[in-house]
Structures are given as structure tokens and as C-alpha cells.
Amino acid sequence: MSVRTIPFPVVDEVARHCLQEEEPETVHIEVHLPGRLDPAGLRKAFHEALLRHPRILMREAQGPWYRRRYAWELTERPDVEVVTFPAPGRDALRDARTRALTTAPPLTDSPPVRLEVVERVGRVEGSEATDAVGTTGTAAAATSSPPAAAGSRADTAATTVTSPAAAAGSRAAGAARVGAAAPRERGQATPTPAQPQGTVLFLTINHTALDGPACLRVLATAAEIYSGKDNSPTAPPTRTPEPQPDPTGTPSNWSPPARVAPGTPEPSPGNGLLVTELPLLHRPKGAPYTVNDQLMVSTALTIAHWNREHGARPRPLRITMPVDDRPRDTTMPIGNGTRLVEVPFAPDELATADIQGLLTRTATRTRALKSLPRPQLGHGAAILTAPVTPVAWRAALTRGLRRAAAPWTSTTLLSNIGRIPYPLDFGEDAGRAHAVWFSAPARMPRGLTVTTASTAGRLHLALRWSRSLLSHGDGAHLRDLFEHYLHTTDVEQS
């Protein structure tokens, strides 16, 4: 029987060239449900969902070193069991997060994704991944995380059980460190309660092959098969072409951007992760900017503040923003489907007190960037991956160019998934998703990624960083800064 193969798209090939064992290219998605799932029923539903989206059933084809292309082999069924059920326990969620940061599903097995079902989880907000997989919470906190700044949640984040009072107190302390008011009464996110009977669906994706929105589409299909309920997506926003913004005052892309200033690096390689839940932003009707622009400005101000604290010389910031124009229904192309654009900020823009003006200028830039037709990684990547030489030679060239271009790599990446378009309703017993977190790889030289999504009236933020740049305590402080600057863009509160 012949096996169908398809050449690696440009994005996949570049990612394949630059793989590093120390910092796996993984995307993680965690979907929190209030109830319990039937293991056999979920396995059957997810398997059926894979068959309905056959492009996800792929593995890297073997070939000689002198081949001109990498290729995906499309398989008729999974090579391995995709759905697993780790033993429940107080550290099960933390351990699943750690596995997502340290172990990518292999490209040689179809599909390059795994789904872990973590049951009977406790409190999840503020939990961080650690190296101490399988240890008790006390031991993990003692051995895997450096002392955190006073009042931050990093000192308790190694465990997944944190009291609401402690969390609120540490958030107030964090706000005080950046000059913010204490946590708000009106509109404040209610801390996620302990849910000993809840379930977390934990997707780990090899980003060389797939991205988060594509896998979320497959999970929505599984939810519909499992529950028999409609999980159709909401209508996507429409975009109209925008004129190019006035380049006056816009930093040049030829100038090396600012880097995130080093904090207190950790001795072990890899990524760290922190997740938290925040109130949804308010935006006046008819405002010229979007929630995405508010998140973009908050990210820029957070990094500018962090860099000032660490004595970094002011430089222009550039923030990479994925743009995804794919439909969200069952016709959605599965794979890496986003294109990357960069939003610039001049140093003096980020020192201004005119937040409304900064939001308006940012909105002008992001609208123009989203409306421009552009290859996913730019025109240079398409030339670099042209199959005119053996792929092994192109791999060496790509890695060399990546190192040479490191000073011009953007400062950070902000991936705003937006409102989750699917109900993710798994039926009467398991219920509908009340929280969904994503995180994106945070390899150097960026070393920090910010990912946001909104579900059930809450904003879910994930900060992910390279441990060679930042520590868990640094991540907690960045979260406090982000929350503070998010508050400054909230017009009903500012």
C-alpha cells in the first residue's frame, strides 16, 4: 500500500532545522472542566476526531541525507496511544505542565501530539512547572525553585494547592511593588476554587508540525463526538484592508531591538511557566483600539518597566504577533497556519503617560499589519527553503543565519488567542470548559513569550520563559507588572 507524503511547508522546515533538545518546541494547551470524563468514551471520541481531521495524522518520513526536502507521511491511524490518564494527585497538574515543557511528542510517531487527562486537580492559578516531577509539593518547593521576592506567589507556585487568601495577599504585594493599587473589588477575577472532582485536558503539541489553534479545532470535534452537543465556533472577526501607517516616529526594523533584561537565571536549561487568571478588559463602545491592542500595550510597558529596573539602556521594542486568518469550522487547515508580524514601539512612546494615545497608535499599526498579505515567515524564509540543495546543507545554513540574525530577533512574542471560539462542552457530567490556557515556546534570544485567551468571562494569561534568562521569581514579578499595566489600559478603571 502506498503512503501519501507531502513536503514540509516553509514554517515546518525552518522549525525542523533549528530544533534544540534543551528547549523543546512545544505548545501546551490546558482545558479545565468542572466534572469527570469517561476514559473509554474520551479515547474513542478523540480517535474519531483525529480521523475526521486526517492532516493531523502525520509523521516525518525517513530519507537519505542528500534528499532535497523533509516530508510528512500521512497515516491512516495513530501510531501510538494519544490519550493517557496519569495517576491523580496534588502534583499531577504541575507534573503534566513540566512534561509539556521538557518532552515534545516525537515527529517520528503519528500524530505529534499527546492528550493527558489529569483528574481531581486542586487549585491551578499561579502554578508553575518545575524540574521535580513526581516529588511531593513540599520537596519540590524546597529543591526546584529559588527564593522568590517577598509577597510573590513563586514561593508557593511549585505546588498546585494555594489558599485563596494567600493568593490575594501576594497579588496585593506584587501590585505594591509596581506602584499599583490593591486588587480591585469590582470586576476582579474570582480565584479559581479548589475543584477536587474537576478534570484538565492537557494537550502537548510538537510545534514543528502543528500549532495551538489547529489542535484546539480537533479537540472541539472530539467534544462534539463525545457529548453529542453542538460545538460549532462563533463567527470570526472580519478584517478590511487598512492604509499603511505614517512611518514618522515608528522605529526602523533595521535597528536591533531591545532584549528582555536578564533576571536571575536558573542552572538547568529549558522553559519555566506561570499561569494566572485576570478580569476581562473593559473597552468603551466605538473605541479605535481592540482588546488585542490593550494586551500589546500592556506587554510593551511591562518589558520597558522590567528593563528599566534592571538598568538596560532604552531601545526600541518589537513584539511579534501571530495572525491567523483560517476558518475555525471543520474546514480549518490543520498544521502551522499563522503568519508572524512585528509591532514596533519607540522608547519615548513607552515613557508617556498618554495611554489612550499609545493605544490609538498601536491600533493603527496592528490593523495595517494584519491586513497586509505576507508569507508566514517573510519572503526570505521561502528563498532559504527552496529545494535546490540537500536539506542537510540548508539546515546548517539556516542555523548559522539564525545565530547571525539573533540581535535583530524581536523582543518578545505576544500570542492572543482571543475568545475561545468553541463551547468545548463535554456533556452533562464533564461540563463546559471554564478556563483554557495556552503557552508558546520561549527560546533564546527572545527568552519570553506571553499568551492570552478568554473563556467564561475571564482572561487567562500564561508567561513562559527561558530558564537561562529568568527564574520563577522573575516570572512572578513580570506577572505583577503585566497585571498593573493591564489595569492602566482598562478605561473604566483608569
Coordinates of C-alpha atoms in Angstrom, one line a residue:
M1 CA 0.0 0.0 0.0
S2 CA 1.4 3.4 -1.0
V3 CA 1.9 6.0 1.7
R4 CA 1.0 9.6 0.8
T5 CA 3.7 12.2 1.5
I6 CA 3.6 15.9 1.5
P7 CA 6.7 18.2 1.6
F8 CA 7.3 20.2 4.7
P9 CA 5.8 23.7 4.4
V10 CA 8.3 26.6 4.9
V11 CA 7.4 27.1 8.6
D12 CA 7.8 23.4 9.4
E13 CA 11.2 23.2 7.6
V14 CA 12.7 26.2 9.4
A15 CA 11.5 24.9 12.8
R16 CA 12.9 21.4 12.0
H17 CA 16.3 22.9 11.1
C18 CA 16.5 24.7 14.4
L19 CA 15.4 22.1 16.9
Q20 CA 17.2 22.1 20.2
E21 CA 17.0 19.3 22.8
E22 CA 17.5 21.7 25.7
E23 CA 14.4 23.8 24.8
P24 CA 11.8 21.6 23.0
E25 CA 9.5 23.4 20.6
T26 CA 6.2 22.6 22.3
V27 CA 2.9 24.3 22.5
H28 CA 0.8 23.4 25.5
I29 CA -3.0 23.8 25.9
E30 CA -4.9 23.0 29.1
V31 CA -8.7 22.9 29.1
H32 CA -10.3 22.9 32.6
L33 CA -13.7 21.1 33.0
P34 CA -15.8 21.1 36.2
G35 CA -16.7 17.4 36.0
R36 CA -15.3 14.0 35.1
L37 CA -14.9 12.2 31.8
D38 CA -15.4 8.5 30.9
P39 CA -11.9 7.3 29.8
A40 CA -13.2 4.9 27.2
G41 CA -15.6 7.4 25.7
L42 CA -13.0 10.1 25.5
R43 CA -10.4 7.8 23.9
K44 CA -13.0 6.8 21.3
A45 CA -14.1 10.4 20.6
F46 CA -10.6 11.8 20.3
H47 CA -9.6 8.9 18.0
E48 CA -12.6 9.7 15.8
A49 CA -11.7 13.4 15.8
L50 CA -8.2 12.5 14.5
L51 CA -9.8 10.6 11.6
R52 CA -12.1 13.5 10.8
H53 CA -9.0 15.8 10.6
P54 CA -6.6 13.4 8.7
R55 CA -3.9 16.1 8.2
I56 CA -3.0 15.7 11.9
L57 CA -2.1 12.0 11.4
M58 CA 1.4 12.6 10.1
R59 CA 5.0 11.6 10.9
E60 CA 8.3 12.7 9.5
A61 CA 9.3 10.5 6.6
Q62 CA 12.7 8.9 6.7
G63 CA 15.2 9.7 3.9
P64 CA 18.9 9.9 2.9
W65 CA 21.0 12.9 4.0
Y66 CA 21.1 14.2 0.4
R67 CA 17.3 14.5 0.0
R68 CA 16.1 17.9 -1.1
R69 CA 13.1 18.1 1.2
Y70 CA 11.8 16.9 4.5
A71 CA 8.4 15.3 4.0
W72 CA 5.4 14.3 6.2
E73 CA 3.9 10.8 5.8
L74 CA 0.2 10.8 6.3
T75 CA -1.0 7.7 8.1
E76 CA -4.5 6.1 8.2
R77 CA -4.5 5.8 12.0
P78 CA -2.3 6.8 15.0
D79 CA 1.0 5.0 15.6
V80 CA 0.7 5.4 19.3
E81 CA -1.9 5.8 22.0
V82 CA -2.5 9.5 22.1
V83 CA -4.8 9.8 25.2
T84 CA -3.3 8.9 28.6
F85 CA -4.6 9.1 32.2
P86 CA -1.8 10.0 34.6
A87 CA -2.3 9.0 38.3
P88 CA -4.3 11.7 40.0
G89 CA -2.7 13.6 42.9
R90 CA -1.9 17.1 44.2
D91 CA 1.1 17.4 41.9
A92 CA -0.4 15.8 38.8
L93 CA -1.2 19.1 37.0
R94 CA 2.2 20.5 37.8
D95 CA 3.9 17.4 36.5
A96 CA 1.9 17.5 33.3
R97 CA 3.0 21.1 32.7
T98 CA 6.6 20.1 33.3
R99 CA 6.3 17.3 30.8
A100 CA 4.9 19.8 28.3
L101 CA 8.0 22.0 28.7
T102 CA 10.6 19.2 28.7
T103 CA 9.4 16.5 26.3
A104 CA 8.0 17.1 22.9
P105 CA 5.9 14.3 21.1
P106 CA 8.3 12.8 18.6
L107 CA 8.0 13.7 15.0
T108 CA 8.6 10.0 14.1
D109 CA 5.2 9.0 15.6
S110 CA 1.8 9.9 14.2
P111 CA 0.3 12.2 15.4
P112 CA 2.9 14.5 17.0
V113 CA 0.6 15.4 19.8
R114 CA -0.4 13.9 23.1
L115 CA -3.5 14.3 25.3
E116 CA -3.2 13.8 29.1
V117 CA -6.3 13.7 31.2
V118 CA -5.5 14.9 34.7
E119 CA -8.3 14.2 37.2
R120 CA -9.2 15.5 40.7
V121 CA -7.0 18.6 40.4
G122 CA -6.9 21.2 43.1
R123 CA -6.2 24.9 42.8
V124 CA -4.4 25.8 39.5
E125 CA -3.9 29.5 39.3
G126 CA -0.3 30.5 39.8
S127 CA 1.1 27.0 39.5
E128 CA 4.5 26.8 37.9
A129 CA 6.2 23.9 36.2
T130 CA 9.3 22.6 38.0
D131 CA 12.0 20.0 37.4
A132 CA 10.8 17.9 40.4
V133 CA 8.4 15.7 38.5
G134 CA 6.8 13.2 40.8
T135 CA 8.1 14.7 44.1
T136 CA 5.8 16.0 46.8
G137 CA 4.8 19.6 46.8
T138 CA 7.0 20.4 49.9
A139 CA 10.1 18.8 48.4
A140 CA 9.5 20.5 45.1
A141 CA 9.2 23.9 46.6
A142 CA 12.3 23.3 48.6
T143 CA 14.5 22.0 45.8
S144 CA 13.4 23.2 42.5
S145 CA 12.7 27.0 42.9
P146 CA 15.0 29.7 44.1
P147 CA 13.7 32.1 46.9
A148 CA 11.1 34.4 45.5
A149 CA 10.6 38.0 46.1
A150 CA 8.7 38.7 49.2
G151 CA 5.0 38.6 48.7
S152 CA 5.1 36.9 45.3
R153 CA 3.4 33.6 44.5
A154 CA 6.6 32.0 43.3
D155 CA 7.4 30.6 46.7
T156 CA 4.1 28.5 46.7
A157 CA 3.8 28.0 43.0
A158 CA 5.6 24.7 42.8
T159 CA 2.6 23.1 44.4
T160 CA -0.9 23.2 42.8
V161 CA -2.7 23.9 46.0
T162 CA -2.7 27.5 47.2
S163 CA -5.1 29.1 49.5
P164 CA -7.2 32.0 48.1
A165 CA -6.2 34.2 50.9
A166 CA -2.5 33.7 50.2
A167 CA -3.0 34.3 46.5
A168 CA -4.9 37.6 47.1
G169 CA -2.3 38.8 49.6
S170 CA 0.6 38.1 47.3
R171 CA -1.1 39.8 44.4
A172 CA -1.6 42.9 46.6
A173 CA 2.1 42.8 47.5
G174 CA 3.0 42.5 43.8
A175 CA 0.9 45.4 42.9
A176 CA 2.5 47.5 45.7
R177 CA 6.0 46.7 44.2
V178 CA 5.0 48.4 40.9
G179 CA 3.1 51.3 42.4
A180 CA -0.4 49.9 41.6
A181 CA -3.5 50.0 43.7
A182 CA -4.5 46.9 45.7
P183 CA -6.6 44.4 43.8
R184 CA -9.9 45.7 42.6
E185 CA -13.3 44.9 44.1
R186 CA -15.5 45.4 41.0
G187 CA -14.7 43.3 38.0
Q188 CA -11.9 41.4 39.7
A189 CA -11.4 37.8 38.8
T190 CA -12.6 35.4 41.4
P191 CA -9.7 33.0 42.3
T192 CA -10.2 29.6 40.8
P193 CA -11.7 27.4 43.6
A194 CA -10.3 24.1 44.5
Q195 CA -12.2 21.5 42.4
P196 CA -11.2 18.0 43.6
Q197 CA -13.6 16.5 41.1
G198 CA -12.5 18.6 38.1
T199 CA -10.6 17.4 35.1
V200 CA -7.9 19.1 32.9
L201 CA -7.4 18.1 29.3
F202 CA -3.7 18.7 28.7
L203 CA -2.6 18.9 25.1
T204 CA 1.1 18.9 24.3
I205 CA 2.0 19.7 20.6
N206 CA 5.2 19.5 18.7
H207 CA 5.3 23.0 17.2
T208 CA 7.4 21.8 14.3
A209 CA 4.3 20.2 12.9
L210 CA 1.2 21.9 14.4
D211 CA 0.1 25.0 16.2
G212 CA -2.3 25.5 19.1
P213 CA -5.4 26.7 17.2
A214 CA -5.3 23.7 14.9
C215 CA -5.2 21.3 17.8
L216 CA -8.0 23.1 19.6
R217 CA -10.1 22.6 16.5
V218 CA -9.5 18.8 16.7
L219 CA -10.4 18.9 20.5
A220 CA -13.6 20.8 19.7
T221 CA -14.5 18.0 17.3
A222 CA -13.8 15.4 20.0
A223 CA -16.1 17.3 22.4
E224 CA -18.9 17.2 19.9
I225 CA -18.5 13.5 19.3
Y226 CA -18.2 12.7 23.0
S227 CA -21.2 14.8 24.2
G228 CA -23.4 14.9 21.1
K229 CA -23.7 18.6 21.6
D230 CA -23.0 21.3 19.0
N231 CA -19.5 22.7 19.4
S232 CA -19.6 24.9 16.3
P233 CA -17.4 28.0 16.5
T234 CA -18.6 31.6 16.8
A235 CA -18.2 33.8 13.8
P236 CA -14.7 35.2 13.4
P237 CA -14.0 38.9 13.2
T238 CA -13.8 40.4 9.7
R239 CA -10.8 42.4 8.6
T240 CA -10.8 45.2 6.0
P241 CA -7.7 46.5 4.3
E242 CA -6.1 49.4 6.2
P243 CA -3.8 52.1 4.8
Q244 CA -0.2 51.9 5.8
P245 CA 0.5 53.9 9.0
D246 CA 2.6 57.0 8.9
P247 CA 6.2 55.9 9.4
T248 CA 7.0 59.1 11.3
G249 CA 8.1 58.1 14.8
T250 CA 7.9 54.4 14.1
P251 CA 11.2 52.6 14.9
S252 CA 13.1 51.2 12.0
N253 CA 13.1 47.4 11.6
W254 CA 16.8 47.7 10.7
S255 CA 17.7 48.8 14.2
P256 CA 18.4 45.9 16.7
P257 CA 15.5 45.9 19.2
A258 CA 15.7 45.7 22.9
R259 CA 16.2 42.4 24.6
V260 CA 14.4 41.3 27.8
A261 CA 17.0 42.1 30.5
P262 CA 18.3 39.0 32.3
G263 CA 16.9 38.4 35.7
T264 CA 18.2 35.5 37.9
P265 CA 18.8 32.6 35.5
E266 CA 18.4 29.1 36.8
P267 CA 21.1 26.5 36.5
S268 CA 19.0 24.0 34.5
P269 CA 18.1 24.6 30.8
G270 CA 14.6 24.6 29.4
N271 CA 11.5 26.8 30.0
G272 CA 9.6 27.9 33.0
L273 CA 5.8 28.6 33.1
L274 CA 3.3 30.6 35.1
V275 CA -0.4 30.8 34.5
T276 CA -2.9 33.1 36.1
E277 CA -6.5 34.3 35.7
L278 CA -7.4 38.0 35.4
P279 CA -10.6 40.1 34.8
L280 CA -11.6 40.7 31.3
L281 CA -10.7 44.2 30.0
H282 CA -13.2 46.9 29.5
R283 CA -13.3 48.9 26.3
P284 CA -15.6 51.7 25.5
K285 CA -18.0 51.2 22.7
G286 CA -16.6 52.7 19.5
A287 CA -13.0 52.8 20.8
P288 CA -10.5 52.9 17.9
Y289 CA -8.5 50.0 19.5
T290 CA -9.2 46.4 20.4
V291 CA -8.5 44.2 23.4
N292 CA -5.6 42.8 21.5
D293 CA -4.1 46.3 21.3
Q294 CA -4.6 46.7 25.1
L295 CA -2.7 43.5 25.6
M296 CA 0.0 44.6 23.2
V297 CA 0.5 47.9 25.0
S298 CA 0.5 46.1 28.4
T299 CA 3.2 43.7 27.2
A300 CA 5.4 46.6 25.8
L301 CA 5.0 48.6 29.0
T302 CA 5.8 45.6 31.2
I303 CA 9.0 44.8 29.4
A304 CA 10.0 48.5 29.3
H305 CA 9.5 48.7 33.1
W306 CA 11.4 45.4 33.7
N307 CA 14.3 46.6 31.6
R308 CA 14.4 50.0 33.5
E309 CA 14.5 48.1 36.8
H310 CA 17.5 46.1 35.5
G311 CA 19.5 49.0 34.2
A312 CA 19.1 48.2 30.5
R313 CA 19.6 51.1 28.0
P314 CA 16.3 52.2 26.4
R315 CA 16.0 50.7 22.9
P316 CA 13.0 50.3 20.5
L317 CA 10.9 47.2 21.3
R318 CA 9.5 44.9 18.6
I319 CA 6.8 42.4 19.6
T320 CA 6.0 39.5 17.3
M321 CA 2.3 38.9 16.9
P322 CA 0.8 35.8 15.2
V323 CA -2.0 36.5 12.8
D324 CA -4.4 33.6 11.9
D325 CA -6.9 34.0 9.1
R326 CA -8.0 30.4 8.9
P327 CA -11.7 29.5 9.4
R328 CA -12.5 27.9 12.7
D329 CA -15.1 25.4 11.4
T330 CA -14.3 21.8 10.3
T331 CA -12.7 23.1 7.1
M332 CA -9.9 24.7 9.1
P333 CA -6.5 23.7 7.6
I334 CA -4.5 21.7 10.2
G335 CA -0.8 22.5 10.6
N336 CA 1.1 25.6 11.3
G337 CA -1.2 28.2 9.8
T338 CA -0.3 31.6 11.4
R339 CA 1.8 34.3 9.9
L340 CA 4.1 36.5 12.0
V341 CA 4.2 40.3 12.0
E342 CA 6.1 42.6 14.3
V343 CA 4.7 45.6 16.1
P344 CA 7.3 48.3 16.9
F345 CA 7.5 50.7 19.8
A346 CA 9.9 53.6 20.3
P347 CA 11.4 54.2 23.7
D348 CA 9.8 57.6 24.2
E349 CA 6.3 56.1 23.4
L350 CA 6.7 53.8 26.4
A351 CA 7.7 56.6 28.8
T352 CA 4.5 58.6 28.1
A353 CA 1.5 59.0 30.5
D354 CA -0.8 59.3 27.5
I355 CA -2.0 55.6 27.5
Q356 CA -5.0 56.4 25.3
G357 CA -2.7 57.9 22.6
L358 CA -0.4 54.9 22.8
L359 CA -3.4 52.6 22.4
T360 CA -4.6 54.5 19.3
R361 CA -1.2 54.5 17.6
T362 CA -0.8 50.8 18.4
A363 CA -4.2 50.0 16.9
T364 CA -3.3 51.8 13.7
R365 CA -0.1 49.7 13.4
T366 CA -1.7 46.4 14.2
R367 CA -4.7 46.9 11.8
A368 CA -2.3 47.7 8.9
L369 CA 0.0 44.7 9.7
K370 CA -2.9 42.3 9.9
S371 CA -4.4 43.4 6.6
L372 CA -1.1 43.1 4.6
P373 CA -0.6 39.9 2.6
R374 CA 2.6 38.4 3.6
P375 CA 4.3 34.9 3.7
Q376 CA 4.2 33.3 7.1
L377 CA 7.9 33.9 7.8
G378 CA 8.5 36.6 5.2
H379 CA 10.0 36.3 1.7
G380 CA 13.5 35.4 2.9
A381 CA 12.4 32.1 4.5
A382 CA 10.8 31.0 1.3
I383 CA 14.1 31.5 -0.6
L384 CA 16.0 29.8 2.2
T385 CA 13.9 26.7 2.0
A386 CA 13.9 26.4 -1.8
P387 CA 14.8 22.7 -2.6
V388 CA 17.9 23.4 -4.7
T389 CA 20.5 21.9 -2.3
P390 CA 20.4 18.9 0.1
V391 CA 18.2 19.6 3.1
A392 CA 21.1 18.9 5.4
W393 CA 23.1 21.7 3.8
R394 CA 20.2 24.1 4.1
A395 CA 19.8 23.1 7.8
A396 CA 23.4 24.1 8.6
L397 CA 22.9 27.4 6.7
T398 CA 19.6 28.2 8.4
R399 CA 21.1 27.6 11.9
G400 CA 24.1 29.8 11.0
L401 CA 21.8 32.6 9.8
R402 CA 19.7 32.3 12.8
R403 CA 22.7 32.9 15.1
A404 CA 23.9 35.8 13.0
A405 CA 20.4 37.4 13.0
A406 CA 19.9 37.0 16.7
P407 CA 20.4 40.7 17.5
W408 CA 17.6 41.6 15.1
T409 CA 15.1 39.0 16.6
S410 CA 12.1 40.6 18.1
T411 CA 12.0 41.4 21.8
T412 CA 9.2 39.0 22.7
L413 CA 6.1 37.3 21.3
L414 CA 2.5 38.0 22.3
S415 CA 0.0 35.4 21.1
N416 CA -3.6 36.5 21.9
I417 CA -5.9 33.6 21.0
G418 CA -8.8 35.8 21.9
R419 CA -12.2 34.5 23.0
I420 CA -12.1 30.7 22.6
P421 CA -14.5 30.2 19.7
Y422 CA -15.8 26.8 20.7
P423 CA -18.0 25.9 23.7
L424 CA -15.8 22.9 24.4
D425 CA -18.9 21.3 26.0
F426 CA -18.2 17.6 27.0
G427 CA -21.7 16.9 28.2
E428 CA -23.7 16.8 31.4
D429 CA -21.2 15.0 33.6
A430 CA -17.9 16.7 32.5
G431 CA -19.4 20.1 31.7
R432 CA -18.2 23.0 29.6
A433 CA -14.7 24.5 29.8
H434 CA -14.3 27.3 32.3
A435 CA -10.6 28.0 31.7
V436 CA -8.3 27.5 28.8
W437 CA -4.6 28.3 28.9
F438 CA -2.1 28.2 26.0
S439 CA 1.7 28.7 26.1
A440 CA 4.2 29.1 23.3
P441 CA 7.9 28.2 23.2
A442 CA 10.3 30.7 24.7
R443 CA 13.7 30.0 23.2
M444 CA 16.5 32.5 23.3
P445 CA 17.2 35.1 22.1
R446 CA 13.7 36.2 22.9
G447 CA 13.5 34.2 26.1
L448 CA 9.9 35.3 27.0
T449 CA 6.5 34.7 25.4
V450 CA 3.1 36.0 26.5
T451 CA -0.1 34.0 25.6
T452 CA -3.6 35.1 26.4
A453 CA -7.1 33.6 25.8
S454 CA -10.5 34.4 27.3
T455 CA -13.1 31.8 28.4
A456 CA -16.2 32.1 30.6
G457 CA -15.7 35.8 31.2
R458 CA -12.1 35.6 32.3
L459 CA -8.7 36.4 30.8
H460 CA -6.2 33.5 31.1
L461 CA -2.6 34.6 30.9
A462 CA 0.5 32.3 30.5
L463 CA 4.0 33.6 30.8
R464 CA 6.7 31.2 29.6
W465 CA 10.4 32.0 29.7
S466 CA 13.8 30.5 29.1
R467 CA 15.4 29.4 32.3
S468 CA 18.8 30.7 31.0
L469 CA 17.3 34.2 31.2
L470 CA 14.7 34.3 34.0
S471 CA 13.7 32.4 37.2
H472 CA 10.4 31.6 38.8
G473 CA 10.6 34.6 41.0
D474 CA 11.3 36.8 37.9
G475 CA 8.2 35.3 36.2
A476 CA 6.0 36.2 39.2
H477 CA 7.3 39.8 39.2
L478 CA 6.6 40.0 35.4
R479 CA 3.1 38.8 36.1
D480 CA 2.6 41.5 38.6
L481 CA 3.9 44.1 36.2
F482 CA 1.6 42.9 33.4
E483 CA -1.4 43.0 35.7
H484 CA -0.6 46.5 36.7
Y485 CA -0.2 47.8 33.2
L486 CA -3.3 45.9 32.0
H487 CA -5.1 47.9 34.7
T488 CA -3.8 51.2 33.2
T489 CA -5.4 50.3 29.8
D490 CA -8.8 49.5 31.4
V491 CA -10.6 52.7 30.7
E492 CA -13.4 52.1 33.2
Q493 CA -10.8 51.7 36.0
S494 CA -8.1 54.2 35.0

